[in-house]
CSV table of C-alpha atoms and ligand atoms in Angstrom, one decimal:
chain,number,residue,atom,x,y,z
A,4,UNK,CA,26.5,-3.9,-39.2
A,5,UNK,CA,26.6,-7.9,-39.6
A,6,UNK,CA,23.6,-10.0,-38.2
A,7,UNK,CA,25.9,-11.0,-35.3
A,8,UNK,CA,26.4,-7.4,-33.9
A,9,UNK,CA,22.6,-6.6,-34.6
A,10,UNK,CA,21.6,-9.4,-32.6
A,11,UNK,CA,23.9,-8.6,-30.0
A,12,UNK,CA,22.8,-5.2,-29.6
A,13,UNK,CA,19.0,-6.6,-29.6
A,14,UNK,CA,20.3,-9.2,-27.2
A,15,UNK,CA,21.3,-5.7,-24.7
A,16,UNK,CA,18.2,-4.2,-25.4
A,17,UNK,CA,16.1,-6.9,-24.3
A,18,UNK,CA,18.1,-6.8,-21.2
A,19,UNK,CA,17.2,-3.4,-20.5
A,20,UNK,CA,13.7,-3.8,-21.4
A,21,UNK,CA,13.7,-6.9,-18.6
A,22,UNK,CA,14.9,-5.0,-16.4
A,23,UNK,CA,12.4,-2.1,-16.5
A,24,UNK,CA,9.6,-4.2,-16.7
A,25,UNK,CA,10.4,-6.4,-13.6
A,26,UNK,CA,10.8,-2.5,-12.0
A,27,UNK,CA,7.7,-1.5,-13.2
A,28,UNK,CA,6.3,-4.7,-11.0
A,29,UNK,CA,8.3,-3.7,-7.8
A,30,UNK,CA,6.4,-0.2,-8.2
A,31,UNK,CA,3.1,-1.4,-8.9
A,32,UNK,CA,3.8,-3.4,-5.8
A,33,UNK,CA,5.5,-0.5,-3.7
A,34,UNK,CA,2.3,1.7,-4.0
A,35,UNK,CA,0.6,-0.4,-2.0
A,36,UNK,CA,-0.1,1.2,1.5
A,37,UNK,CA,2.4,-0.2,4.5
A,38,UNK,CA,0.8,-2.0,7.2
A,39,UNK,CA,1.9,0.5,9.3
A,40,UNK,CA,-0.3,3.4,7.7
A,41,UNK,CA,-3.0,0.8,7.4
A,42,UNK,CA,-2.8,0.0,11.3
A,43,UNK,CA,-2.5,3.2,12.3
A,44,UNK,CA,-6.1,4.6,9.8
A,45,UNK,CA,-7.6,1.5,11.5
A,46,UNK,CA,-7.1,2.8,15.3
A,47,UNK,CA,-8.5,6.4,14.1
A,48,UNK,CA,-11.7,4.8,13.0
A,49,UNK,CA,-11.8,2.4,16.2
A,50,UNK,CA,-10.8,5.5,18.6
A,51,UNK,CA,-13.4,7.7,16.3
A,52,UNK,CA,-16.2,5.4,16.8
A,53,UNK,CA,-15.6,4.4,20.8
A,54,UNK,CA,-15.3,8.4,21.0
A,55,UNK,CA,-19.0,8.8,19.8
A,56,UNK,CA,-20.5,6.1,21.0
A,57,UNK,CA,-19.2,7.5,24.8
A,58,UNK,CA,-20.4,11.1,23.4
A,59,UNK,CA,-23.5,9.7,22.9
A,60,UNK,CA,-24.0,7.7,26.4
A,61,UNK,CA,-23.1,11.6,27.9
A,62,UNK,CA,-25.5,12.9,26.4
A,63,UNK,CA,-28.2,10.2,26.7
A,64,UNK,CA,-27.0,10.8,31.0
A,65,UNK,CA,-27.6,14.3,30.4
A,66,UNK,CA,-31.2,14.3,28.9
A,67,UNK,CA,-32.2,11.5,31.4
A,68,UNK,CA,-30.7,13.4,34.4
A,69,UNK,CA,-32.9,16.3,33.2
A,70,UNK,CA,-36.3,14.6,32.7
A,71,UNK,CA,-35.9,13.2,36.1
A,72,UNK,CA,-35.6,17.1,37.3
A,73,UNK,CA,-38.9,17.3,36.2
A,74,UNK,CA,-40.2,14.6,37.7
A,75,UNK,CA,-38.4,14.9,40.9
A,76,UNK,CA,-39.9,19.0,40.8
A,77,UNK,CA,-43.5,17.6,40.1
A,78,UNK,CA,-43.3,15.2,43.3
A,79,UNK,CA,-41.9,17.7,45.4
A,80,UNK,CA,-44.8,20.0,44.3
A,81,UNK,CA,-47.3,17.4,45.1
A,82,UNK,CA,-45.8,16.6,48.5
A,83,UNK,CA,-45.5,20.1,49.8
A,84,UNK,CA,-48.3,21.6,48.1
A,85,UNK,CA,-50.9,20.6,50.3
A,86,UNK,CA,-53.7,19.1,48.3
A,87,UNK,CA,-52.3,15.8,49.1
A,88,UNK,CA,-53.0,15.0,53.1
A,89,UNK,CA,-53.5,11.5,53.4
A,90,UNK,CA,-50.2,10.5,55.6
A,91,UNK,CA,-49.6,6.7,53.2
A,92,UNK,CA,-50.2,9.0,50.2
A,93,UNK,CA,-48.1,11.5,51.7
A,94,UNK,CA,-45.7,8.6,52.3
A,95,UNK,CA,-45.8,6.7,49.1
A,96,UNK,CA,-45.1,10.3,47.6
A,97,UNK,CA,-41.9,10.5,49.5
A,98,UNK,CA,-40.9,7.2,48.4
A,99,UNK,CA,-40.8,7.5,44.9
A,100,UNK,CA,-39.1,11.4,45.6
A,101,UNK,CA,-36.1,9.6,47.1
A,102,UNK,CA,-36.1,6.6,44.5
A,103,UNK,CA,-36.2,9.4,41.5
A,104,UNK,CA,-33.4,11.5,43.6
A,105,UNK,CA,-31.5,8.0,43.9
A,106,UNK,CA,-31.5,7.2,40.2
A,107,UNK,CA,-30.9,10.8,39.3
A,108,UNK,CA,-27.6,10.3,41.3
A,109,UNK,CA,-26.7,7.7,40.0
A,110,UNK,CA,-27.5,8.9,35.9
A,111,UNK,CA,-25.3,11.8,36.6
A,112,UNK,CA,-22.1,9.7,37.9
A,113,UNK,CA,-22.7,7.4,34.7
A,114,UNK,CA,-23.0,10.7,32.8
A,115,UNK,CA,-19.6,11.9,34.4
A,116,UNK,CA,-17.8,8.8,33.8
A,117,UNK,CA,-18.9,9.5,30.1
A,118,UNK,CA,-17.7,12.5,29.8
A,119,UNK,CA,-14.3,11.6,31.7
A,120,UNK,CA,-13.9,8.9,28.6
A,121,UNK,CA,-14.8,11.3,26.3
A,122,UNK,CA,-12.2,13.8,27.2
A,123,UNK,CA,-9.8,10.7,27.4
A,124,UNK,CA,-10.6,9.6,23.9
A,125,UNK,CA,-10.1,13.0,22.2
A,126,UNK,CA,-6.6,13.9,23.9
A,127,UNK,CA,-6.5,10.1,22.5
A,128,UNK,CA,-7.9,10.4,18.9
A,129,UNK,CA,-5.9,13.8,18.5
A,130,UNK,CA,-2.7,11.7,18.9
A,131,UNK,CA,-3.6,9.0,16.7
A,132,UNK,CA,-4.6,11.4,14.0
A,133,UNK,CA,-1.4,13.4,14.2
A,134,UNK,CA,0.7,9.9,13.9
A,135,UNK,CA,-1.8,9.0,10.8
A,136,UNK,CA,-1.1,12.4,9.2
A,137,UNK,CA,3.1,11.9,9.7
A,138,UNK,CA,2.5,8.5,8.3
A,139,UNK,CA,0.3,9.5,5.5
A,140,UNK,CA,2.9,12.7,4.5
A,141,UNK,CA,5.7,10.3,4.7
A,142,UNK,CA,3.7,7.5,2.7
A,143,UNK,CA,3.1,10.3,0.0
A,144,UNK,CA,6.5,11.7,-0.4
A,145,UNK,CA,7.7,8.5,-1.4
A,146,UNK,CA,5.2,7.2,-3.7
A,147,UNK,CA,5.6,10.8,-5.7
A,148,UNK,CA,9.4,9.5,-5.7
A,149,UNK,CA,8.0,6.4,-7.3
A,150,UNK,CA,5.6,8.2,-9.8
A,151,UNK,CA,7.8,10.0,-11.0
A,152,UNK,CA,10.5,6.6,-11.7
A,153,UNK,CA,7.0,5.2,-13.1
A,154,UNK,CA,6.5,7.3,-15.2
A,155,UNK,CA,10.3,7.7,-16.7
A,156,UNK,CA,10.4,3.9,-17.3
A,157,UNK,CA,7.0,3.7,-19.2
A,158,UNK,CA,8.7,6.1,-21.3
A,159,UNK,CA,11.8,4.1,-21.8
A,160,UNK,CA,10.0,1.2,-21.8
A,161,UNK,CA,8.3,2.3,-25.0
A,162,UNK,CA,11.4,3.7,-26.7
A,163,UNK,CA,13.2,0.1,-25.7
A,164,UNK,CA,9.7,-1.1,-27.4
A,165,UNK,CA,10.3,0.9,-31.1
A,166,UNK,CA,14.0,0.2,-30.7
A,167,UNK,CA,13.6,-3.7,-30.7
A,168,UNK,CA,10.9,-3.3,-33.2
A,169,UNK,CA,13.4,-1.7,-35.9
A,170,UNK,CA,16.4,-4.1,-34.6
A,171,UNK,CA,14.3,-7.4,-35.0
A,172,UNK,CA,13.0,-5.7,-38.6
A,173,UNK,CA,17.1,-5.5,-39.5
A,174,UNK,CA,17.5,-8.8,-39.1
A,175,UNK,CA,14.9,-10.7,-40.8
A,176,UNK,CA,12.5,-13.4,-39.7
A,177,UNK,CA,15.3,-16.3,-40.1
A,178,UNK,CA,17.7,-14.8,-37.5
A,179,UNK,CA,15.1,-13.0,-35.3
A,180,UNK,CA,13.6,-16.7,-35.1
A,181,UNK,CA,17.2,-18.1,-34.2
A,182,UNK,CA,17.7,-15.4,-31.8
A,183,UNK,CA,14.3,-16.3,-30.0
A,184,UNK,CA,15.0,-19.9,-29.7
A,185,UNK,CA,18.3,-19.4,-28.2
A,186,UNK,CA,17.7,-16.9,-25.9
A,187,UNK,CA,14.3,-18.9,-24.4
A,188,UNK,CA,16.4,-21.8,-23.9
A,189,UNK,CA,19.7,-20.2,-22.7
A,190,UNK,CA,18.1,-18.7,-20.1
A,191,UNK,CA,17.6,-14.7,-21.8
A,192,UNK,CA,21.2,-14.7,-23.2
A,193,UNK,CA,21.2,-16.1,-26.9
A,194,UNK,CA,24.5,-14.4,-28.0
A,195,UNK,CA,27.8,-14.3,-25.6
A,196,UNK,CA,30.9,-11.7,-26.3
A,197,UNK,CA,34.1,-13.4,-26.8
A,198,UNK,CA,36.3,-12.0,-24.1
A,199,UNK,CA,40.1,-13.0,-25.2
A,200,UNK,CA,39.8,-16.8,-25.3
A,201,UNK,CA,36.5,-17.5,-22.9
A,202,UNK,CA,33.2,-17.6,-23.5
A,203,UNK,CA,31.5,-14.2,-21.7
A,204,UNK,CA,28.6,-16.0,-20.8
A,205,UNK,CA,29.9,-19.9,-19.9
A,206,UNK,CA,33.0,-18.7,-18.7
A,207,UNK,CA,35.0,-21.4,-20.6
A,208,UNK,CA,37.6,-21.2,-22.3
A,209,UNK,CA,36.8,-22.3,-26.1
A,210,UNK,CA,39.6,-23.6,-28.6
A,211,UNK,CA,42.2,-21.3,-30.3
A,212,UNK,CA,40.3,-22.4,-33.7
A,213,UNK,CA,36.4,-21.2,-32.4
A,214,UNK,CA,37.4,-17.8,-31.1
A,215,UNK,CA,39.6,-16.9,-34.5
A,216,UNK,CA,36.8,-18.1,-36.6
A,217,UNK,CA,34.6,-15.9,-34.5
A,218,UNK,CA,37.3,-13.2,-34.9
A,219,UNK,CA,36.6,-13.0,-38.4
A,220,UNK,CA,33.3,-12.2,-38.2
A,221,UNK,CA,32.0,-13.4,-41.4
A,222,UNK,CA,30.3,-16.2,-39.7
A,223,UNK,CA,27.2,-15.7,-37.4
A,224,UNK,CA,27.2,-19.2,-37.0
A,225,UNK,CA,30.1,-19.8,-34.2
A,226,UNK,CA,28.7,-20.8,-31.1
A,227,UNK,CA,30.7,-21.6,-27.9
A,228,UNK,CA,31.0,-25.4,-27.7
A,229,UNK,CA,30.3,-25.5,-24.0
A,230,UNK,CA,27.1,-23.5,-23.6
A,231,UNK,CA,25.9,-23.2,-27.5
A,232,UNK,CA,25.4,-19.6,-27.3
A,233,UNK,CA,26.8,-17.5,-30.4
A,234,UNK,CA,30.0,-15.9,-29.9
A,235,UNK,CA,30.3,-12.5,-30.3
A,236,UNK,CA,33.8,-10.2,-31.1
A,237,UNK,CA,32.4,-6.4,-30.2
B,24,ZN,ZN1,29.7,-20.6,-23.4
């Protein structure tokens, strides 16, 4: 194969190589969780959270509501059970019976309110969880999709690898060195093909005397005098 065609076919694998790398990137970057799913974990944890903290205000009613049942069974105890005869004790005794009845009204609305918000936030949590779960599942499915393309183009992005590795050792460190330079300075393409009378690369059209010598192919040297890339007769 001459230098020219070696070079061109490095010049294609390089292309190839490019392009699975900068797909590699758009994975890497695709496997990041949406917004969406990152929203919608968020809410869980917020509804999850405002759901015990309200569990926890129930129960708090509850165990309050009960100790003053005690306390409002001890006072009535006291005032009926006769040892207690003086009528402003007798009175006083009354007093705090109706204050302890008053508050334990009042524990037991807060403790039904509680438990009115609790019921709302689990009917509410049980929603949220089953959107988190569809998003999650759907989330999934497609990163497997994109495993699995990750995976393929780490293998061909080795093979592509030990492909330019033997190409580059065909040519030699003069023409591998040429090949570099050209290609970083005309933007990736170092060698263009010669496509009837026009530069494949510049799109101009380069004089009847460039694209025979290029024809004969025993010069790697022929550039295209517009753009200065090689010229290449597949
Ligand atoms: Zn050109």
């Amino acid at each position: 194969m001459a230098d020219i065609a070696k070079m061109y076919e490095l010049q294609k694998i390089d292309g190839t190589w490019e392009r699975v790398r900068r797909r590699l990137g758009q994975i890497k970057t695709a496997m990041v969780e949406s917004e969406e799913l990152q929203a919608a974990r968020q809410q869980v944890a917020a509804t999850e959270a405002d759901l015990q903290s309200w569990h926890a205000q129930q129960k708090n009613a509850e165990l309050e509501s009960q100790s003053l049942a005690e306390r409002i069974a001890t006072t009535e105890q006291r005032l009926m059970g006769g040892q207690v005869r003086n009528p402003k004790e007798l009175e006083a005794l009354q007093a705090s019976l109706d204050g302890l009845q008053r508050l334990r009204a009042t524990v037991e609305s807060q403790g039904v309110e509680a438990l009115l918000k609790v019921e709302e936030l689990t009917a509410q949590l049980s929603q949220e969880q089953a959107t988190l779960k569809m998003l999650e599942g759907k989330w999934t499915s497609g990163q497997s999709t994109l495993i699995e393309e990750e995976t393929k183009l780490k293998r061909a992005y080795m093979q592509l690898k030990k492909q330019r590795e033997s190409t580059a050792a065909t040519l030699g460190e003069t023409l591998m060195k040429r090949y570099e330079t050209l290609r970083q300075r005309k933007g990736g393409v170092a060698i263009a093909p010669l496509q009837n009378t026009t530069c494949g690369a510049c799109h101009v059209q380069v004089p009847t005397g460039v694209a025979s010598a290029a024809r004969s192919q025993e010069n790697d040297n022929i550039v295209c005098p517009s753009c200065g890339r090689i010229l290449y007769v597949g």
